[in-house]
CSV table of C-alpha atoms in Angstrom, one decimal:
chain,number,residue,atom,x,y,z
A,711,UNK,CA,126.8,40.7,25.9
A,712,UNK,CA,124.1,43.1,27.3
A,713,UNK,CA,125.1,45.0,30.4
A,714,UNK,CA,123.2,44.1,33.6
A,715,UNK,CA,120.7,46.8,34.3
A,716,UNK,CA,119.3,47.6,37.8
A,717,UNK,CA,115.8,46.5,38.4
A,718,UNK,CA,113.3,49.3,38.6
A,719,UNK,CA,111.3,49.6,41.8
A,720,UNK,CA,107.5,49.6,41.3
A,721,UNK,CA,105.4,52.2,43.1
A,722,UNK,CA,103.2,49.5,44.7
A,723,UNK,CA,102.6,50.2,48.3
A,724,UNK,CA,103.5,47.5,50.9
A,725,UNK,CA,102.0,47.1,54.4
A,726,UNK,CA,104.5,45.9,57.0
A,727,UNK,CA,103.6,44.4,60.4
A,728,UNK,CA,105.6,46.2,63.0
A,729,UNK,CA,106.6,43.7,65.8
A,730,UNK,CA,107.2,44.8,69.3
A,731,UNK,CA,110.6,43.1,69.7
A,732,UNK,CA,110.6,43.8,73.5
A,733,UNK,CA,108.1,40.9,73.7
A,734,UNK,CA,110.8,38.5,72.6
A,735,UNK,CA,113.3,40.0,75.0
A,736,UNK,CA,116.3,38.5,73.2
A,737,UNK,CA,118.5,41.3,74.5
A,738,UNK,CA,116.9,41.6,77.9
A,739,UNK,CA,118.1,39.4,80.8
A,740,UNK,CA,115.5,36.9,81.9
A,741,UNK,CA,114.2,36.6,85.4
A,742,UNK,CA,114.7,33.1,86.8
A,743,UNK,CA,113.0,31.7,89.9
A,744,UNK,CA,114.8,28.6,91.4
A,745,UNK,CA,113.0,26.7,94.1
A,746,UNK,CA,113.7,23.8,96.5
A,747,UNK,CA,111.4,22.7,99.3
A,748,UNK,CA,114.2,20.5,100.7
A,749,UNK,CA,117.3,22.7,100.8
A,750,UNK,CA,120.7,21.4,101.9
A,751,UNK,CA,123.9,21.0,100.0
A,752,UNK,CA,122.9,17.9,98.0
A,753,UNK,CA,119.9,19.7,96.5
A,754,UNK,CA,121.1,23.3,96.3
A,755,UNK,CA,124.8,23.3,95.3
A,756,UNK,CA,124.4,21.6,91.9
A,757,UNK,CA,121.5,23.9,91.1
A,758,UNK,CA,123.4,27.0,92.2
A,759,UNK,CA,126.4,26.0,90.1
A,760,UNK,CA,124.2,26.1,87.0
A,761,UNK,CA,122.5,29.3,88.2
A,762,UNK,CA,125.9,30.9,88.8
A,763,UNK,CA,126.7,30.5,85.1
A,764,UNK,CA,123.4,32.2,84.2
A,765,UNK,CA,124.1,35.0,86.6
A,766,UNK,CA,127.5,35.5,84.9
A,767,UNK,CA,125.7,35.8,81.6
A,768,UNK,CA,123.5,38.6,82.9
A,769,UNK,CA,120.4,36.8,84.0
A,770,UNK,CA,118.5,37.7,87.2
A,771,UNK,CA,118.2,34.7,89.5
A,772,UNK,CA,116.2,34.4,92.8
A,773,UNK,CA,116.2,31.3,95.0
A,774,UNK,CA,113.5,30.1,97.3
A,775,UNK,CA,114.7,27.4,99.8
A,776,UNK,CA,115.0,26.6,103.5
A,777,UNK,CA,117.9,27.8,105.5
A,778,UNK,CA,120.0,30.9,105.0
A,779,UNK,CA,122.1,29.2,102.3
A,780,UNK,CA,123.4,31.8,99.8
A,781,UNK,CA,124.2,34.5,102.2
A,782,UNK,CA,126.5,32.2,104.2
A,783,UNK,CA,128.3,31.0,101.0
A,784,UNK,CA,131.2,32.7,99.3
A,785,UNK,CA,130.3,31.0,96.0
A,786,UNK,CA,126.6,31.9,95.8
A,787,UNK,CA,126.3,35.2,97.6
A,788,UNK,CA,125.3,37.1,94.5
A,789,UNK,CA,122.1,35.0,94.3
A,790,UNK,CA,119.3,36.5,96.5
A,791,UNK,CA,117.3,34.0,98.5
A,792,UNK,CA,113.8,34.0,100.0
A,793,UNK,CA,114.2,31.9,103.1
A,794,UNK,CA,111.5,29.4,103.9
A,795,UNK,CA,112.1,27.9,107.3
A,796,UNK,CA,115.1,28.4,109.6
A,797,UNK,CA,116.7,25.0,109.1
A,798,UNK,CA,117.4,22.7,106.2
A,799,UNK,CA,114.6,20.1,105.9
A,800,UNK,CA,112.2,21.8,108.3
A,801,UNK,CA,109.8,22.6,105.5
A,802,UNK,CA,109.9,19.2,103.8
A,803,UNK,CA,108.6,16.8,106.4
A,804,UNK,CA,105.9,16.7,109.0
A,805,UNK,CA,107.2,18.4,112.2
A,806,UNK,CA,106.3,15.3,114.3
A,807,UNK,CA,109.7,14.4,115.7
A,808,UNK,CA,108.6,11.0,116.8
A,809,UNK,CA,107.4,10.2,113.2
A,810,UNK,CA,110.8,11.4,111.9
A,811,UNK,CA,112.6,9.2,114.3
A,812,UNK,CA,110.5,6.3,113.2
A,813,UNK,CA,111.4,7.1,109.6
A,814,UNK,CA,115.1,7.4,110.3
A,815,UNK,CA,115.4,4.5,112.9
A,816,UNK,CA,113.0,1.9,111.7
A,817,UNK,CA,111.9,0.3,108.4
A,818,UNK,CA,110.7,3.1,106.1
A,819,UNK,CA,107.7,1.4,104.6
A,820,UNK,CA,105.2,3.1,102.3
A,821,UNK,CA,102.8,4.0,105.1
A,822,UNK,CA,105.4,5.7,107.3
A,823,UNK,CA,106.8,7.6,104.3
A,824,UNK,CA,103.3,8.8,103.3
A,825,UNK,CA,102.5,10.0,106.8
A,826,UNK,CA,105.8,11.9,107.0
A,827,UNK,CA,104.8,14.4,104.2
A,828,UNK,CA,102.5,17.3,105.1
A,829,UNK,CA,100.2,18.1,102.2
A,830,UNK,CA,99.3,21.5,103.6
A,831,UNK,CA,102.9,22.6,102.9
A,832,UNK,CA,101.9,22.6,99.3
A,833,UNK,CA,99.8,25.7,99.8
A,834,UNK,CA,102.4,27.4,101.9
A,835,UNK,CA,105.1,26.9,99.2
A,836,UNK,CA,102.8,27.6,96.3
A,837,UNK,CA,101.8,31.0,97.7
A,838,UNK,CA,105.4,32.0,98.5
A,839,UNK,CA,106.5,30.9,95.0
A,840,UNK,CA,103.6,32.9,93.4
A,841,UNK,CA,104.3,36.1,95.3
A,842,UNK,CA,108.0,35.8,94.4
A,843,UNK,CA,107.2,35.1,90.8
A,844,UNK,CA,105.0,38.2,90.6
A,845,UNK,CA,107.6,40.4,92.4
A,846,UNK,CA,110.4,39.5,90.0
A,847,UNK,CA,108.2,39.2,86.9
A,848,UNK,CA,109.4,35.6,86.3
A,849,UNK,CA,110.3,34.4,82.9
A,850,UNK,CA,111.6,30.9,83.8
A,851,UNK,CA,111.1,28.4,86.6
A,852,UNK,CA,114.0,26.2,87.7
A,853,UNK,CA,112.5,23.5,90.0
A,854,UNK,CA,114.2,21.0,92.2
A,855,UNK,CA,112.2,17.8,91.9
A,856,UNK,CA,112.0,16.6,95.5
A,857,UNK,CA,108.6,17.2,97.1
A,858,UNK,CA,108.2,20.3,94.9
A,859,UNK,CA,105.0,19.7,92.8
A,860,UNK,CA,104.0,23.3,93.6
A,861,UNK,CA,106.8,24.7,91.5
A,862,UNK,CA,105.8,22.7,88.4
A,863,UNK,CA,102.1,23.5,89.0
A,864,UNK,CA,102.8,27.2,89.3
A,865,UNK,CA,104.8,27.3,86.1
A,866,UNK,CA,102.0,25.4,84.3
A,867,UNK,CA,99.4,27.8,85.8
A,868,UNK,CA,101.3,30.9,84.7
A,869,UNK,CA,102.2,29.3,81.3
A,870,UNK,CA,105.9,29.9,81.9
A,871,UNK,CA,108.7,27.6,80.8
A,872,UNK,CA,110.2,25.4,83.4
A,873,UNK,CA,113.3,23.3,83.9
A,874,UNK,CA,113.3,20.3,86.2
A,875,UNK,CA,116.4,19.2,88.2
A,876,UNK,CA,117.0,16.0,90.1
A,877,UNK,CA,119.9,13.7,91.1
A,878,UNK,CA,118.2,10.6,89.8
A,879,UNK,CA,115.6,9.8,87.1
A,880,UNK,CA,114.2,7.0,89.2
A,881,UNK,CA,110.9,8.7,90.3
A,882,UNK,CA,111.0,11.7,88.0
A,883,UNK,CA,110.5,9.7,84.8
A,884,UNK,CA,108.9,6.5,83.7
A,885,UNK,CA,111.3,3.6,84.3
A,886,UNK,CA,111.7,0.4,82.3
A,887,UNK,CA,110.5,-2.8,84.0
A,888,UNK,CA,114.1,-4.0,84.7
A,889,UNK,CA,114.8,-1.0,87.0
A,890,UNK,CA,113.4,-0.6,90.5
A,891,UNK,CA,114.5,0.7,93.9
A,892,UNK,CA,115.0,-0.6,97.5
A,893,UNK,CA,112.3,1.9,98.6
A,894,UNK,CA,109.9,-0.4,96.9
A,895,UNK,CA,111.5,-3.5,98.5
A,896,UNK,CA,113.4,-4.4,95.3
A,897,UNK,CA,116.9,-4.2,93.9
A,898,UNK,CA,118.0,-1.3,91.6
A,899,UNK,CA,118.2,-3.7,88.6
A,900,UNK,CA,116.3,-7.0,87.8
A,901,UNK,CA,119.4,-8.4,86.0
A,902,UNK,CA,119.9,-11.3,88.4
A,903,UNK,CA,116.3,-11.6,89.7
A,904,UNK,CA,113.8,-14.5,89.3
A,905,UNK,CA,110.7,-14.2,87.2
A,906,UNK,CA,108.6,-13.8,90.4
A,907,UNK,CA,110.8,-11.0,91.7
A,908,UNK,CA,110.7,-9.2,88.3
A,909,UNK,CA,106.9,-9.5,88.2
A,910,UNK,CA,106.6,-8.3,91.8
A,911,UNK,CA,108.8,-5.3,91.3
A,912,UNK,CA,107.3,-4.3,87.9
A,913,UNK,CA,103.6,-4.8,88.7
A,914,UNK,CA,102.8,-5.5,92.4
A,915,UNK,CA,105.0,-3.1,94.2
A,916,UNK,CA,104.1,0.0,92.1
A,917,UNK,CA,100.4,-0.8,92.6
A,918,UNK,CA,101.0,-1.0,96.3
A,919,UNK,CA,102.8,2.3,96.2
A,920,UNK,CA,99.9,3.9,94.4
A,921,UNK,CA,97.4,2.5,96.9
A,922,UNK,CA,99.4,3.9,99.9
A,923,UNK,CA,100.0,7.3,98.4
A,924,UNK,CA,96.5,7.8,96.9
A,925,UNK,CA,95.4,9.6,100.1
A,926,UNK,CA,98.4,11.9,99.9
A,927,UNK,CA,97.6,12.6,96.2
A,928,UNK,CA,94.0,13.3,97.1
A,929,UNK,CA,95.1,15.7,99.8
A,930,UNK,CA,97.4,17.5,97.3
A,931,UNK,CA,94.5,17.7,94.8
A,932,UNK,CA,92.3,19.3,97.6
A,933,UNK,CA,95.1,21.9,98.0
A,934,UNK,CA,95.2,22.5,94.3
A,935,UNK,CA,91.4,22.9,94.1
A,936,UNK,CA,91.5,25.6,96.9
A,937,UNK,CA,94.2,27.5,94.9
A,938,UNK,CA,92.4,27.2,91.6
A,939,UNK,CA,95.0,24.8,90.1
A,940,UNK,CA,93.9,22.1,87.8
A,941,UNK,CA,94.0,18.7,89.6
A,942,UNK,CA,95.7,15.6,88.3
A,943,UNK,CA,96.7,12.1,89.5
A,944,UNK,CA,99.8,11.3,87.6
A,945,UNK,CA,102.7,13.0,89.5
A,946,UNK,CA,104.8,13.0,86.3
A,947,UNK,CA,102.2,14.6,84.1
A,948,UNK,CA,103.8,18.1,84.4
A,949,UNK,CA,107.3,16.7,83.8
A,950,UNK,CA,107.3,14.5,80.7
A,951,UNK,CA,107.4,17.3,78.2
A,952,UNK,CA,109.8,19.7,79.8
A,953,UNK,CA,113.6,20.0,79.9
A,954,UNK,CA,114.7,17.8,82.8
A,955,UNK,CA,118.4,17.7,84.0
A,956,UNK,CA,119.7,14.8,86.0
A,957,UNK,CA,122.8,15.4,88.0
A,958,UNK,CA,124.5,12.0,88.1
A,959,UNK,CA,127.8,10.3,87.2
A,960,UNK,CA,127.6,8.7,83.8
A,961,UNK,CA,127.4,4.9,84.5
A,962,UNK,CA,126.1,5.4,88.1
A,963,UNK,CA,122.5,4.7,87.0
A,964,UNK,CA,121.6,1.4,85.4
A,965,UNK,CA,121.3,2.1,81.6
A,966,UNK,CA,117.8,3.0,80.4
A,967,UNK,CA,116.1,4.9,77.5
A,968,UNK,CA,115.1,8.4,78.3
A,969,UNK,CA,112.7,11.0,76.8
A,970,UNK,CA,114.4,13.5,74.4
A,971,UNK,CA,114.1,16.4,76.8
A,972,UNK,CA,115.5,14.4,79.8
A,973,UNK,CA,119.3,14.7,80.0
A,974,UNK,CA,122.0,13.4,82.3
A,975,UNK,CA,124.5,16.2,82.8
A,976,UNK,CA,126.4,15.3,85.9
A,977,UNK,CA,128.2,15.2,88.1
A,978,UNK,CA,127.8,19.0,88.7
A,979,UNK,CA,130.6,19.8,91.2
A,980,UNK,CA,131.7,23.3,92.4
A,981,UNK,CA,134.8,24.9,91.0
A,982,UNK,CA,136.1,25.7,94.4
A,983,UNK,CA,135.6,24.1,97.9
A,984,UNK,CA,136.4,25.2,101.4
A,985,UNK,CA,139.9,24.4,102.5
A,986,UNK,CA,140.9,22.3,105.5
A,987,UNK,CA,141.0,24.1,108.8
A,988,UNK,CA,144.5,24.1,110.5
A,989,UNK,CA,143.2,21.6,113.1
A,990,UNK,CA,141.9,19.2,110.5
A,991,UNK,CA,145.0,19.6,108.4
A,992,UNK,CA,147.2,18.8,111.4
A,993,UNK,CA,145.1,15.8,112.3
A,994,UNK,CA,145.2,14.3,108.8
A,995,UNK,CA,148.9,14.8,108.5
A,996,UNK,CA,149.4,13.0,111.8
A,997,UNK,CA,147.1,10.1,110.9
A,998,UNK,CA,148.0,8.5,107.6
A,999,UNK,CA,145.1,6.0,107.7
A,1000,UNK,CA,142.1,8.2,108.5
A,1001,UNK,CA,138.4,7.3,108.3
A,1002,UNK,CA,136.0,10.2,107.6
A,1003,UNK,CA,132.5,9.8,109.1
A,1004,UNK,CA,129.5,11.9,108.2
A,1005,UNK,CA,125.8,11.2,107.7
A,1006,UNK,CA,125.1,14.4,105.8
A,1007,UNK,CA,122.9,17.5,106.6
A,1008,UNK,CA,119.4,16.1,106.6
A,1009,UNK,CA,119.4,12.7,108.5
A,1010,UNK,CA,120.6,11.1,111.7
A,1011,UNK,CA,120.7,7.6,113.1
A,1012,UNK,CA,119.8,6.3,116.6
A,1013,UNK,CA,122.1,7.0,119.6
A,1014,UNK,CA,122.5,3.2,119.9
A,1015,UNK,CA,123.9,3.0,116.3
A,1016,UNK,CA,126.2,5.9,117.0
A,1017,UNK,CA,127.6,4.2,120.0
A,1018,UNK,CA,128.2,1.0,118.0
A,1019,UNK,CA,129.9,3.0,115.3
A,1020,UNK,CA,132.2,4.8,117.7
A,1021,UNK,CA,133.0,1.5,119.4
A,1022,UNK,CA,133.8,0.0,116.0
A,1023,UNK,CA,136.2,2.9,115.2
A,1024,UNK,CA,138.0,2.3,118.5
A,1025,UNK,CA,138.4,-1.4,117.6
A,1026,UNK,CA,139.7,-0.6,114.2
A,1027,UNK,CA,142.3,1.8,115.7
A,1028,UNK,CA,143.2,-0.8,118.3
A,1029,UNK,CA,143.8,-3.4,115.6
A,1030,UNK,CA,145.9,-0.8,113.6
A,1031,UNK,CA,143.6,-1.0,110.6
A,1032,UNK,CA,143.0,2.7,110.8
A,1033,UNK,CA,144.8,5.2,113.0
A,1034,UNK,CA,142.4,8.1,113.1
A,1035,UNK,CA,138.7,9.2,112.6
A,1036,UNK,CA,137.2,12.6,111.7
A,1037,UNK,CA,133.5,12.7,112.6
A,1038,UNK,CA,131.3,15.5,111.3
A,1039,UNK,CA,128.4,15.3,113.8
A,1040,UNK,CA,125.9,17.7,112.0
A,1041,UNK,CA,122.5,16.6,113.3
A,1042,UNK,CA,123.6,14.0,115.9
A,1043,UNK,CA,122.4,14.9,119.4
A,1044,UNK,CA,125.6,14.9,121.4
A,1045,UNK,CA,123.8,15.6,124.7
A,1046,UNK,CA,121.8,12.4,124.2
A,1047,UNK,CA,125.0,10.4,123.7
A,1048,UNK,CA,126.5,11.8,126.9
A,1049,UNK,CA,123.7,10.0,128.8
A,1050,UNK,CA,125.1,6.6,127.9
A,1051,UNK,CA,127.0,5.4,131.0
A,1052,UNK,CA,126.9,1.6,130.6
A,1053,UNK,CA,129.6,1.5,127.9
A,1054,UNK,CA,133.2,0.4,128.2
A,1055,UNK,CA,134.9,3.2,126.3
A,1056,UNK,CA,135.6,6.9,127.2
A,1057,UNK,CA,132.5,8.5,125.5
A,1058,UNK,CA,132.9,11.8,127.2
A,1059,UNK,CA,136.6,12.1,126.3
A,1060,UNK,CA,135.7,11.4,122.6
A,1061,UNK,CA,132.7,13.8,122.5
A,1062,UNK,CA,134.8,16.6,124.2
A,1063,UNK,CA,137.7,16.1,121.6
A,1064,UNK,CA,140.0,14.8,124.3
A,1065,UNK,CA,140.7,11.5,122.6
A,1066,UNK,CA,143.9,11.9,120.4
A,1067,UNK,CA,142.8,9.7,117.5
A,1068,UNK,CA,139.2,10.9,117.0
A,1069,UNK,CA,138.5,14.5,115.9
A,1070,UNK,CA,134.9,15.7,116.2
A,1071,UNK,CA,133.5,18.8,114.5
A,1072,UNK,CA,130.0,20.0,113.8
A,1073,UNK,CA,130.6,20.6,110.1
A,1074,UNK,CA,133.6,19.7,108.0
A,1075,UNK,CA,135.0,20.7,104.6
A,1076,UNK,CA,134.1,17.3,103.2
A,1077,UNK,CA,135.7,17.5,99.7
A,1078,UNK,CA,139.0,18.8,101.1
A,1079,UNK,CA,139.0,15.9,103.6
A,1080,UNK,CA,138.2,13.3,100.9
A,1081,UNK,CA,140.9,14.8,98.6
A,1082,UNK,CA,143.6,14.4,101.3
A,1083,UNK,CA,145.9,11.5,100.6
A,1084,UNK,CA,145.6,10.2,104.2
A,1085,UNK,CA,141.8,9.8,104.0
A,1086,UNK,CA,141.5,6.1,103.2
A,1087,UNK,CA,137.8,5.4,103.7
A,1088,UNK,CA,134.5,7.4,104.0
A,1089,UNK,CA,131.6,6.2,106.2
A,1090,UNK,CA,128.6,7.9,104.8
A,1091,UNK,CA,124.8,7.8,104.6
A,1092,UNK,CA,125.0,7.5,100.8
A,1093,UNK,CA,123.6,10.9,99.9
A,1094,UNK,CA,124.0,12.0,96.3
A,1095,UNK,CA,126.6,14.7,96.8
A,1096,UNK,CA,128.7,12.6,99.1
A,1097,UNK,CA,128.6,9.7,96.6
A,1098,UNK,CA,129.7,12.0,93.8
A,1099,UNK,CA,132.5,13.5,95.8
A,1100,UNK,CA,133.7,10.1,96.9
A,1101,UNK,CA,133.7,8.8,93.3
A,1102,UNK,CA,135.5,11.9,92.1
A,1103,UNK,CA,138.2,11.6,94.7
A,1104,UNK,CA,138.4,7.8,94.4
A,1105,UNK,CA,137.7,7.3,98.1
A,1106,UNK,CA,136.3,3.9,99.1
A,1107,UNK,CA,133.0,4.0,101.0
A,1108,UNK,CA,131.2,2.3,103.8
A,1109,UNK,CA,127.5,3.2,103.3
A,1110,UNK,CA,125.0,3.3,106.1
A,1111,UNK,CA,121.7,4.4,104.3
A,1112,UNK,CA,119.1,6.0,106.5
A,1113,UNK,CA,116.2,6.9,104.2
A,1114,UNK,CA,114.9,7.6,100.7
A,1115,UNK,CA,117.3,7.4,97.7
A,1116,UNK,CA,120.2,6.5,100.0
A,1117,UNK,CA,119.3,2.8,99.9
A,1118,UNK,CA,119.4,2.8,96.1
A,1119,UNK,CA,122.6,4.8,96.0
A,1120,UNK,CA,124.3,2.3,98.4
A,1121,UNK,CA,123.3,-0.6,96.2
A,1122,UNK,CA,124.5,1.2,93.0
A,1123,UNK,CA,127.9,2.0,94.7
A,1124,UNK,CA,128.3,-1.6,95.8
A,1125,UNK,CA,127.5,-2.9,92.3
A,1126,UNK,CA,130.1,-0.5,90.9
A,1127,UNK,CA,132.7,-1.9,93.3
A,1128,UNK,CA,133.1,1.5,95.1
A,1129,UNK,CA,131.5,0.7,98.4
A,1130,UNK,CA,130.3,-1.9,101.0
A,1131,UNK,CA,126.8,-1.6,102.6
A,1132,UNK,CA,125.9,-1.5,106.2
A,1133,UNK,CA,122.4,-1.9,107.7
A,1134,UNK,CA,121.0,0.4,110.3
A,1135,UNK,CA,118.7,-2.5,111.4
A,1136,UNK,CA,121.4,-5.0,112.5
A,1137,UNK,CA,124.6,-2.9,113.1
A,1138,UNK,CA,127.2,-4.6,115.2
A,1139,UNK,CA,130.8,-3.8,116.1
A,1140,UNK,CA,132.0,-6.6,113.8
A,1141,UNK,CA,130.2,-5.1,110.8
A,1142,UNK,CA,133.0,-2.7,110.0
A,1143,UNK,CA,135.9,-5.1,110.0
């Protein structure tokens, strides 16, 4: 057996291509720009939970959103924020308060919804996003879906990768004909609908929606033209071929096929939540059948509806169905309620926290309240984060949807046997019992 001999090296010269590996930046932290034009806990907290993980891994994250959110939070203080607008939601909608009241109090038809959005805000946000992207030398965009075309457009314009984020795939991706939404005047699923209803919701209603929003789309394209951004008419055209994350409970959405890069990942819930205050803890311990009432951070209902709800709560307490109510007022105008004098219950005592069985607070640690064994029911507007927290804590719900996706959420919750729906249009004292 012949011994193995080492191969001799030839004297042939080789030319090597020297790569600048800094271009790939595999060992350099990426700079991530996260944006939301809506703000508020429902939109920001799930995003920030994901971004916190990236910060822990060494990435540099900057947030652009309304309200001073991260600085006031113990959990997200390490994420710097560019503040757009002083208050949550102020940068999303037209500042016409009468139009907002019409949107919140009356039927939110296509025309009202289209008027409520200010296309000129596109330019404002685009320029802020662009300046921030240049300042941080952005590598990746992380875009909240809601009214945030400018984020996806800027990523496209700069040829940067982008990740989309939404609580629902309903309007962010193409839906099968058996799914729809109450915003279109349809049910969330066509399972039990007639042929006429299916045809109307699959063909007629989407065409009506396009017809109403064509002016808004045209205004957006005018803004794009002024900024040198390529125009387009399909709102989903920048989103079909990117990674899109949907924060939703598995089974909450009616089943439907999805694109390969579109993934359901939820629910994304924080690892820690604020604890109960001593006053709330004492109230809950003293009231073993408590209702928690909150309409979230972005919407409100009419003073007349609030009076009806308070009167209903008093009737429920009188009949010993519940024995206490915690009400987080948030955007409710308390001064406006004080002007109601032709009512037969002590409104001033309640609003001044002098009524022993109703505790009023501006903001409340919602998850801690829902987690308490004495919280028996949650009266909510049906926002995404509220729905997720209620499902997670197994707290039954009464849902009073005000606008947008809340109507669809209410229907999905009811179909799942988790909630009962109320209507803001014909609310009566008898509704709640």
